[in-house]
XYZ file of C-alpha atoms in Angstrom:
665
model
C -53.848 81.082 10.925
C -55.781 82.848 13.650
C -54.182 84.209 16.803
C -55.913 84.766 20.092
C -54.522 85.983 23.371
C -57.677 85.836 25.454
C -57.419 83.780 28.662
C -57.989 80.098 28.242
C -60.342 78.059 30.335
C -57.881 77.449 33.135
C -58.619 75.804 36.409
C -58.678 79.156 38.122
C -60.699 81.053 35.530
C -62.962 78.603 33.704
C -66.705 78.619 33.868
C -68.366 75.497 35.192
C -68.792 72.974 32.365
C -71.358 70.200 32.386
C -70.761 66.800 30.825
C -73.366 67.484 28.122
C -71.578 70.664 27.066
C -68.211 68.887 27.065
C -69.611 66.013 25.014
C -71.058 68.397 22.425
C -67.694 70.156 22.092
C -65.850 66.840 21.826
C -68.105 65.576 19.024
C -68.059 68.877 17.134
C -64.283 69.310 17.267
C -63.268 65.636 17.310
C -60.898 65.846 14.271
C -59.045 68.854 15.762
C -58.596 67.127 19.091
C -57.398 63.866 17.574
C -54.883 65.728 15.375
C -53.535 67.528 18.477
C -53.156 64.190 20.289
C -51.603 62.415 17.293
C -48.892 65.023 16.703
C -48.084 65.360 20.419
C -47.716 61.617 21.051
C -44.198 60.189 20.585
C -43.559 59.100 16.956
C -41.652 56.099 18.314
C -45.028 54.458 18.925
C -45.419 53.876 15.206
C -48.268 55.239 13.139
C -50.724 52.424 13.962
C -50.427 52.683 17.742
C -50.265 56.468 17.595
C -53.549 56.683 15.667
C -55.367 54.424 18.116
C -53.841 56.111 21.171
C -54.796 59.561 19.855
C -58.430 58.495 19.440
C -58.367 56.876 22.880
C -56.978 60.021 24.523
C -59.762 62.148 23.044
C -62.519 59.710 23.924
C -61.268 59.520 27.500
C -61.269 63.317 27.814
C -64.984 63.445 28.558
C -65.467 64.218 32.278
C -67.389 61.779 34.424
C -71.170 62.082 34.253
C -72.692 64.255 36.921
C -69.506 66.250 37.465
C -68.373 69.559 36.213
C -64.789 70.556 36.023
C -64.024 73.835 37.600
C -65.329 76.007 40.442
C -69.003 76.551 41.096
C -68.614 80.222 40.147
C -65.938 81.358 37.712
C -63.203 83.446 39.285
C -62.512 85.134 35.947
C -65.517 85.592 33.658
C -65.255 84.194 30.141
C -64.042 86.937 27.800
C -66.472 88.299 25.279
C -65.558 87.311 21.762
C -63.752 84.128 22.864
C -63.602 81.828 19.878
C -63.779 78.527 21.752
C -66.581 77.424 24.024
C -65.762 76.527 27.639
C -66.607 72.917 26.776
C -63.967 72.774 24.055
C -61.381 74.510 26.248
C -61.962 71.911 28.954
C -61.787 68.911 26.640
C -58.675 70.207 24.878
C -56.908 70.667 28.192
C -57.793 67.134 29.309
C -56.580 65.700 25.978
C -53.332 67.617 26.338
C -52.779 66.355 29.878
C -53.366 62.762 28.740
C -50.990 62.761 25.788
C -48.257 64.674 27.618
C -48.418 62.103 30.405
C -48.399 59.136 28.001
C -45.812 56.608 29.041
C -44.910 58.638 32.150
C -44.145 56.490 35.165
C -46.024 57.105 38.434
C -43.898 58.228 41.345
C -44.147 54.815 42.997
C -43.284 52.880 39.809
C -39.731 51.416 39.554
C -37.544 53.497 37.237
C -36.024 50.484 35.527
C -39.403 49.243 34.337
C -41.395 50.740 31.456
C -44.603 52.559 32.227
C -47.375 50.060 33.101
C -49.689 49.318 30.203
C -52.641 49.484 32.582
C -52.118 53.240 32.797
C -52.236 53.639 29.011
C -55.354 53.951 26.843
C -56.532 50.557 25.548
C -59.631 51.483 23.529
C -60.427 51.792 20.711
C -58.688 48.654 19.458
C -58.332 47.257 15.948
C -57.684 43.581 15.263
C -56.398 42.168 11.998
C -55.595 45.536 10.412
C -52.917 48.184 10.564
C -54.185 51.758 10.264
C -52.133 54.831 9.380
C -52.571 58.268 7.787
C -51.578 58.869 4.193
C -47.836 58.649 3.630
C -46.212 62.025 3.084
C -43.744 63.251 0.531
C -40.196 64.364 1.236
C -41.390 67.477 3.101
C -43.755 65.475 5.277
C -41.078 62.895 6.076
C -38.635 65.645 7.011
C -41.172 67.298 9.313
C -42.014 63.941 10.918
C -38.315 63.372 11.563
C -37.928 66.869 12.994
C -40.894 66.326 15.317
C -39.466 63.015 16.518
C -36.336 64.848 17.639
C -38.260 67.263 19.880
C -40.147 66.864 23.132
C -43.858 66.174 23.427
C -44.282 69.651 24.910
C -42.676 71.241 21.834
C -44.911 69.235 19.512
C -47.953 70.296 21.505
C -46.827 73.928 21.444
C -46.479 73.787 17.657
C -50.067 72.586 17.234
C -51.527 74.959 19.813
C -49.785 78.030 18.409
C -49.798 77.334 14.670
C -52.893 75.182 14.156
C -55.157 76.025 17.097
C -54.176 79.681 16.736
C -53.354 80.429 20.370
C -51.060 83.348 21.079
C -47.660 82.759 22.634
C -48.836 83.749 26.110
C -51.928 81.542 25.950
C -49.837 78.637 24.667
C -47.360 78.907 27.553
C -50.206 79.147 30.056
C -51.988 76.077 28.739
C -48.795 74.017 28.604
C -47.924 74.987 32.171
C -51.390 73.964 33.387
C -50.955 70.632 31.573
C -47.831 69.891 33.607
C -45.018 71.194 31.357
C -42.174 72.536 33.493
C -40.469 74.656 30.816
C -43.229 75.879 28.533
C -41.072 78.756 27.258
C -38.412 76.422 25.876
C -41.065 74.228 24.258
C -42.609 77.251 22.558
C -39.243 78.489 21.270
C -38.570 75.082 19.726
C -42.006 75.132 18.101
C -41.374 78.594 16.657
C -38.108 77.422 15.088
C -39.925 74.527 13.396
C -42.669 76.839 12.183
C -40.153 79.230 10.591
C -38.660 76.499 8.400
C -38.607 77.740 4.796
C -39.624 75.625 1.838
C -42.262 75.071 -0.776
C -44.636 73.550 1.752
C -44.696 75.296 5.127
C -44.968 73.493 8.447
C -48.487 74.889 8.980
C -49.741 73.452 5.695
C -48.099 70.094 6.361
C -49.585 69.798 9.852
C -53.044 70.535 8.415
C -52.629 68.003 5.594
C -53.886 64.430 5.434
C -50.412 63.195 6.403
C -51.076 64.269 10.006
C -54.820 63.547 10.094
C -55.505 60.366 12.108
C -59.195 60.553 11.183
C -58.414 59.813 7.524
C -56.516 56.540 7.564
C -55.402 53.826 5.195
C -55.547 50.170 6.160
C -53.278 47.207 5.520
C -53.483 43.658 6.851
C -51.261 42.540 9.670
C -48.758 39.705 9.165
C -51.284 37.219 7.799
C -48.952 34.241 7.696
C -47.941 34.689 11.327
C -51.576 35.218 12.287
C -52.556 32.008 10.523
C -49.832 30.163 12.425
C -51.110 31.590 15.706
C -54.643 30.511 14.889
C -53.426 27.003 14.173
C -51.462 26.968 17.400
C -54.500 28.199 19.330
C -56.578 25.424 17.804
C -54.054 22.810 18.845
C -53.905 24.283 22.344
C -57.681 24.105 22.479
C -57.587 20.465 21.436
C -54.965 19.619 24.054
C -56.950 21.377 26.796
C -60.103 19.587 25.722
C -58.382 16.192 25.783
C -56.941 16.868 29.236
C -60.311 17.950 30.539
C -61.939 14.813 29.181
C -59.218 12.653 30.718
C -59.550 14.274 34.123
C -63.271 13.685 34.374
C -62.786 10.144 33.031
C -65.454 10.460 30.400
C -65.468 7.379 28.250
C -65.872 9.158 25.008
C -63.685 9.630 22.063
C -61.742 12.805 22.176
C -63.038 15.363 19.672
C -61.023 15.299 16.467
C -58.454 17.992 16.092
C -59.151 20.510 13.407
C -57.040 19.936 10.327
C -53.785 21.834 10.329
C -53.386 21.274 6.618
C -55.095 24.504 5.765
C -55.117 25.305 2.087
C -52.450 27.750 0.909
C -55.056 30.408 0.260
C -56.969 29.972 3.549
C -57.082 33.339 5.386
C -53.733 34.356 3.951
C -55.006 35.907 0.787
C -58.084 35.862 -1.370
C -58.183 33.947 -4.608
C -58.463 37.175 -6.594
C -55.123 38.441 -5.372
C -53.265 35.388 -6.739
C -55.083 35.047 -10.024
C -52.597 35.979 -12.800
C -55.483 36.893 -15.085
C -56.410 39.750 -12.700
C -52.975 41.370 -12.501
C -53.126 45.111 -13.159
C -51.402 46.305 -16.330
C -50.892 49.937 -17.319
C -51.226 50.932 -20.991
C -47.885 51.365 -22.759
C -48.097 55.181 -23.039
C -50.036 56.022 -19.874
C -46.922 57.510 -18.272
C -46.831 60.274 -20.909
C -50.388 61.432 -20.189
C -50.571 60.962 -16.418
C -50.175 63.489 -13.618
C -48.480 60.707 -11.616
C -45.002 59.602 -12.619
C -44.327 56.533 -10.494
C -44.707 52.755 -10.543
C -48.465 52.975 -11.157
C -47.806 53.990 -14.782
C -45.107 51.417 -15.560
C -46.371 49.154 -18.360
C -45.972 45.381 -18.132
C -42.811 44.392 -20.011
C -40.710 41.298 -20.643
C -40.952 38.270 -22.946
C -42.942 36.243 -20.363
C -45.452 38.877 -19.295
C -48.254 36.608 -20.604
C -46.842 33.387 -19.102
C -49.669 32.555 -16.693
C -47.822 29.566 -15.264
C -44.835 31.694 -14.218
C -47.038 34.519 -12.963
C -49.185 32.052 -11.018
C -46.127 30.508 -9.328
C -44.836 33.937 -8.348
C -48.173 34.948 -6.828
C -48.664 31.666 -4.965
C -45.147 31.712 -3.516
C -45.760 35.275 -2.345
C -49.127 34.320 -0.842
C -47.785 31.282 1.018
C -43.993 30.907 0.813
C -42.497 27.549 1.699
C -39.674 27.344 4.196
C -37.092 26.935 1.463
C -38.028 30.250 -0.195
C -35.363 32.903 0.381
C -37.040 36.129 1.541
C -35.290 39.499 1.832
C -36.829 42.873 2.635
C -35.497 46.356 3.188
C -35.959 47.642 6.712
C -39.587 48.538 7.433
C -41.050 46.744 4.406
C -43.975 44.385 4.988
C -43.762 40.920 3.437
C -47.442 40.066 3.843
C -49.360 38.784 0.805
C -51.256 41.257 -1.382
C -54.772 42.179 -0.308
C -55.782 42.813 -3.918
C -54.338 42.000 -7.355
C -50.921 43.660 -7.665
C -49.550 45.445 -10.722
C -47.320 43.559 -13.166
C -44.157 45.465 -14.117
C -42.010 42.766 -15.719
C -41.775 39.048 -16.420
C -38.894 37.492 -18.329
C -35.639 35.538 -18.213
C -32.564 37.430 -16.993
C -29.133 35.916 -16.294
C -30.428 32.356 -15.941
C -33.421 33.237 -13.770
C -37.095 33.750 -14.485
C -37.919 37.095 -12.909
C -41.328 38.594 -12.091
C -41.528 42.165 -10.843
C -44.742 43.285 -9.157
C -45.914 46.503 -7.504
C -48.370 46.438 -4.616
C -49.309 49.874 -3.300
C -46.274 51.157 -1.415
C -43.854 48.335 -2.214
C -42.189 46.505 -5.102
C -41.698 42.741 -5.035
C -39.264 40.708 -7.136
C -39.753 36.958 -7.583
C -36.924 34.923 -9.097
C -36.580 31.218 -9.856
C -33.894 29.307 -11.702
C -34.721 28.574 -15.338
C -33.014 25.194 -14.845
C -35.028 24.264 -11.779
C -32.027 24.506 -9.447
C -32.094 26.121 -6.036
C -34.941 27.729 -4.145
C -37.072 30.641 -5.363
C -36.375 34.075 -3.936
C -38.598 36.966 -2.926
C -37.251 40.490 -2.451
C -39.342 43.356 -1.044
C -38.672 47.093 -1.088
C -40.683 50.142 -0.009
C -41.629 52.574 -2.745
C -44.292 54.783 -1.150
C -44.390 58.218 -2.774
C -41.826 57.247 -5.396
C -41.423 59.901 -8.075
C -39.716 60.603 -11.380
C -36.295 59.854 -9.846
C -36.858 57.343 -7.034
C -39.247 55.408 -9.264
C -36.955 55.441 -12.310
C -35.209 52.072 -11.890
C -35.354 48.725 -10.103
C -32.605 46.112 -9.783
C -33.842 43.221 -11.909
C -30.799 40.948 -11.508
C -27.601 40.846 -9.486
C -24.833 38.389 -10.446
C -21.042 38.301 -9.985
C -20.937 41.774 -8.455
C -22.827 43.303 -11.382
C -26.400 44.564 -11.483
C -28.927 44.931 -14.267
C -31.686 47.515 -13.926
C -35.187 47.727 -15.317
C -35.634 51.376 -16.266
C -38.837 53.389 -16.128
C -40.579 54.018 -19.458
C -39.920 57.773 -19.149
C -36.120 57.339 -19.172
C -35.001 58.634 -22.571
C -31.224 58.368 -22.136
C -29.112 56.139 -19.909
C -25.407 56.442 -19.142
C -23.016 55.406 -16.397
C -20.237 57.326 -14.735
C -17.617 56.765 -12.040
C -18.291 59.152 -9.163
C -14.567 59.166 -8.349
C -13.779 60.634 -11.775
C -15.839 63.848 -11.968
C -13.961 65.110 -15.039
C -14.591 61.942 -17.050
C -17.628 62.002 -19.318
C -20.477 59.566 -18.741
C -20.490 56.431 -20.915
C -23.572 55.165 -22.794
C -25.430 52.257 -21.209
C -27.143 49.786 -23.504
C -30.817 49.132 -22.797
C -32.889 46.357 -24.363
C -36.330 46.796 -25.863
C -37.817 45.445 -22.632
C -36.123 48.193 -20.567
C -33.405 45.955 -19.048
C -29.894 47.426 -19.022
C -26.562 45.797 -19.687
C -24.683 44.746 -16.525
C -23.379 47.628 -14.421
C -20.352 46.935 -12.234
C -20.665 47.393 -8.507
C -18.411 49.625 -6.380
C -14.799 48.508 -6.023
C -14.647 48.443 -2.217
C -11.729 46.556 -0.580
C -12.499 43.920 2.086
C -11.516 46.277 4.883
C -13.925 48.926 3.640
C -11.300 51.707 3.657
C -11.794 53.867 0.577
C -12.789 52.475 -2.802
C -11.307 52.106 -6.271
C -14.438 53.205 -8.153
C -18.094 53.978 -7.513
C -20.395 53.560 -10.537
C -23.627 55.509 -10.819
C -26.429 55.708 -13.355
C -26.896 59.090 -14.998
C -30.374 59.084 -16.535
C -32.321 61.684 -18.476
C -36.109 61.889 -18.442
C -38.199 62.171 -21.568
C -39.232 65.709 -22.488
C -42.823 64.459 -22.203
C -42.496 64.508 -18.404
C -39.610 66.923 -17.678
C -37.514 69.270 -19.776
C -33.749 68.649 -19.727
C -33.933 66.700 -16.490
C -30.915 64.489 -15.749
C -30.260 62.812 -12.400
C -27.958 60.338 -10.634
C -28.834 56.968 -9.100
C -26.489 54.506 -7.413
C -26.882 50.922 -6.246
C -26.557 50.454 -2.482
C -27.607 46.811 -2.403
C -31.390 47.221 -2.149
C -34.024 46.549 -4.783
C -34.342 50.248 -5.646
C -31.264 52.419 -6.358
C -30.620 55.607 -4.376
C -31.141 59.143 -5.685
C -28.090 61.404 -5.231
C -28.543 65.190 -4.915
C -26.454 68.247 -4.048
C -27.045 71.558 -2.247
C -24.597 74.372 -3.137
C -22.905 76.505 -0.460
C -24.693 79.627 0.792
C -24.154 82.907 -1.013
C -24.584 86.449 0.264
C -28.007 87.897 -0.484
C -29.321 84.590 -1.808
C -32.101 82.689 0.026
C -31.383 79.275 1.486
C -30.820 76.882 -1.385
C -32.663 73.622 -1.903
C -31.225 70.256 -3.040
C -30.763 69.891 -6.787
C -29.631 67.177 -9.163
C -25.971 66.216 -8.695
C -25.025 66.371 -12.384
C -23.189 69.707 -12.494
C -19.418 70.086 -12.209
C -19.445 71.423 -8.649
C -21.803 68.661 -7.502
C -19.708 65.919 -9.109
C -16.538 67.195 -7.418
C -18.312 67.159 -4.048
C -19.548 63.607 -4.621
C -16.080 62.465 -5.694
C -14.925 63.202 -2.122
C -18.024 61.529 -0.631
C -18.805 58.465 -2.759
C -16.683 55.932 -0.864
C -18.492 56.742 2.402
C -21.697 55.333 0.886
C -20.349 51.859 1.657
C -21.348 52.413 5.282
C -25.067 52.696 4.472
C -25.463 49.805 2.032
C -28.579 47.619 2.333
C -30.255 49.917 4.877
C -33.352 51.025 2.955
C -31.948 54.392 1.859
C -34.142 56.420 -0.489
C -31.915 59.428 -1.256
C -28.622 61.000 -0.179
C -27.922 64.730 -0.321
C -24.537 66.442 -0.124
C -25.025 69.889 1.446
C -21.958 72.105 1.220
C -22.991 74.297 4.124
C -19.789 76.313 4.558
C -16.445 77.128 2.959
C -13.405 78.115 5.007
C -10.060 79.667 4.138
C -7.441 77.556 5.909
C -4.625 79.183 7.929
C -1.141 79.628 6.460
C -2.535 79.920 2.932
C -3.707 76.328 3.092
C -6.408 76.865 0.496
C -10.180 76.745 0.769
C -11.827 73.772 2.495
C -15.456 72.717 2.190
C -17.681 71.585 5.053
C -20.238 69.095 3.764
C -23.178 67.552 5.586
C -24.210 64.297 3.906
C -27.775 63.275 4.779
C -29.170 59.829 3.946
C -32.968 59.563 4.117
C -34.624 56.150 4.277
C -37.969 55.098 2.860
C -39.208 54.966 6.460
C -38.473 58.670 6.906
C -35.629 58.431 9.393
C -32.313 59.976 8.450
C -28.657 59.876 9.380
C -26.017 62.538 8.792
C -22.250 62.757 8.624
C -20.178 65.928 8.375
C -17.034 65.894 6.254
C -14.145 68.290 5.998
C -13.112 68.217 2.341
C -9.591 69.609 1.979
C -8.341 71.312 -1.199
C -5.113 69.318 -1.506
C -4.869 65.954 -3.219
C -6.799 64.297 -6.063
C -10.490 64.857 -6.680
C -11.253 61.349 -5.453
C -9.605 61.897 -2.058
C -12.236 60.983 0.575
C -13.324 63.769 2.875
C -12.512 63.436 6.570
C -15.657 62.455 8.494
C -15.619 64.584 11.656
C -19.119 63.963 13.069
C -22.039 61.564 12.643
C -25.539 61.195 14.037
C -28.439 58.820 13.418
C -32.193 59.433 13.609
C -31.996 63.182 13.276
C -33.581 66.002 11.283
C -30.252 67.810 10.919
C -29.290 68.946 7.421
C -32.881 68.720 6.197
C -35.549 71.360 5.682
C -36.418 71.046 9.363
C -32.864 71.041 10.675
C -30.959 73.725 8.785
C -28.637 74.767 11.603
C -25.456 72.719 11.915
C -22.042 73.252 13.522
C -19.027 70.944 13.514
C -15.321 71.115 14.241
C -12.104 69.228 13.513
C -8.345 69.293 14.067
C -6.174 70.159 11.062
C -2.410 70.111 10.600
C -0.834 72.732 8.347
C 2.159 72.223 6.067
C 4.370 73.745 8.740
C 3.327 71.052 11.186
C 1.186 73.299 13.388
C -2.189 72.073 14.610
C -5.357 74.131 14.410
C -8.894 73.769 15.673
C -11.266 74.429 12.790
C -15.011 74.929 13.077
C -17.756 75.933 10.675
C -21.483 76.553 11.007
C -24.371 77.081 8.630
C -25.626 80.477 7.457
C -27.628 81.321 10.614
C -24.557 81.016 12.873
C -23.338 84.426 14.007
C -20.512 83.438 16.367
C -18.602 80.313 17.451
C -17.184 79.683 20.910
C -14.723 76.990 22.007
C -14.358 75.952 25.646
C -12.396 73.293 27.511
C -8.880 72.541 26.305
C -9.155 75.325 23.746
C -10.745 78.658 24.614
C -11.582 80.989 21.759
C -14.401 82.997 20.221
C -14.899 84.021 16.602
C -17.605 86.023 14.882
C -19.172 84.654 11.723
C -19.662 81.102 10.481
C -16.056 79.840 10.722
C -13.251 79.694 13.287
C -9.585 78.683 13.085
C -7.354 78.872 16.194
C -4.055 77.299 17.241
C -4.469 74.185 19.372
C -2.496 71.243 20.630
C -2.906 67.918 18.880
C -4.502 66.308 21.941
C -6.482 69.337 23.145
C -10.201 68.716 23.470
C -12.738 71.460 22.982
C -16.488 71.854 23.365
C -17.917 74.148 20.703
C -21.174 76.063 20.577
C -22.598 78.558 18.143
C -24.834 81.582 18.600
C -27.671 81.762 16.076
C -29.238 84.867 14.582
C -32.237 84.573 16.930
C -29.996 84.338 20.000
C -30.359 80.602 20.576
C -27.367 78.361 21.252
C -26.374 75.614 18.826
C -24.292 72.665 20.023
C -21.639 71.249 17.736
C -22.465 67.922 16.142
C -20.443 65.052 17.481
């Protein structure tokens, strides 16, 4: 990363720039400018709209022909050795002003109404396709979530300082000129994001293809809905034509309406994509010799993998489902037909149903029909982009009577089940057929009211030594097509760097999950990819009450968004006693690589009947302060003070860098 503190091309100190010079700079540095716009724009736009808006903002940055931008004579001469030309400085500033003002209402616009679309960029436009950069891994998803929780000014500051290489002073100056009222706060937020530790730093992630809107993937839009709109437009055209003919009293036959009985493959999908003979099939042992360990190396399995009639029905129903077909999809998963032949993973009879499992890029699709011809077929969709050795290790192949069967990945060498509420009980072997389908696994024993649970089964799988040495991991069924990967992060230790999530198969991890498992009922069927239990602090309770654990449980979805809950796990009681949930938050980067500072508090009653206010923060917390109904201050990461049962307190923490951290919840 380069750093420069020389004055930028500000309004008061820039040389006069002609449109030709600005155009040359825009063309030369187009990818840099578009990346700046893309990262600064609000992630809530979605990747498709954000890509197009970023390109539009850059293309609109060119000044009007015949005009310069700046005074006739520069008030401050351009510094010798400046790395950017005046043309680039001008265009970058105009791009920054555009994206920071995106969606901002004019002063005369009513506050209750959204910003007028006429004030937003409309070109370039793409019809019939969705465009988006390459999907990122876990680090990229965490950074995207962290960026979504900050302001546009902070996102811009991160790019300007870390990617563009501007010094802190130059970054504040440029942000201020672009209309940011508190550039210092935006820069401090950007510096905290940039300091995030991990295998892949924020700088490298921001420079990767995941945040490059010039290198995009494409997918079709909702083809079935588009076909319906085209049909509707045709009928509207016919009706308008008939009315026009009637009004002018032309004695001619009305033009025939175009046929609405379009063939099932018309515009929805090409014939190649629904030809069972063209389905992709991986060789049986490709997984052992591939650098990728995901669904692309699953071989085709099942007794009916060569049944072209069954495969053809599955593909045709997917391409053009009838109204009676039951369709289910995890949140954020497209149900559009395949644009190219998908990959066959399984075809066979399971629990009275003929099941076909297909993989299409970043999703897995399950087709099921009754072997007795009863009932309607069913289609289930799930996202699987960037699946790996754990998140791509199993798929629910059948679900009947509260039990689930799984199709295991070919690299799974050993399969067992265990009850998460019984951490001291050994895992039990799970039978697996030659086709990779397991015996039925019971679902969680959750009462109708949802309070607690009697058991919570999980799969404990071990990978083949051909892909990973001594690698065991936990998966649990939360109602979606793909089970959820469970991990654990140990508590901080003195002199030890911040720890990363690890597999939840050790004794300490299993005890932590025994207190947490029942809370998973609240996130069932929500597209969760993985859940991590981070034991971020331990606290000695007053009156010799034992040692309590503060645990932040983070659930990450396949879309990248995450939700957290903080539990206070008390030492008394059985291992399966649920922890007390004291705080929750949705759509946050907290308790991830890009949100490692957390603080929470709770009321606790001792054996003597006295009430205490407890609080605990993560390793960077240096002091905790309570205000309101309880006033107290404590140095370190924990606090315990006497309080009334109904007293309310507002807690804040002071971090090592001097910043203030608000308590969650």
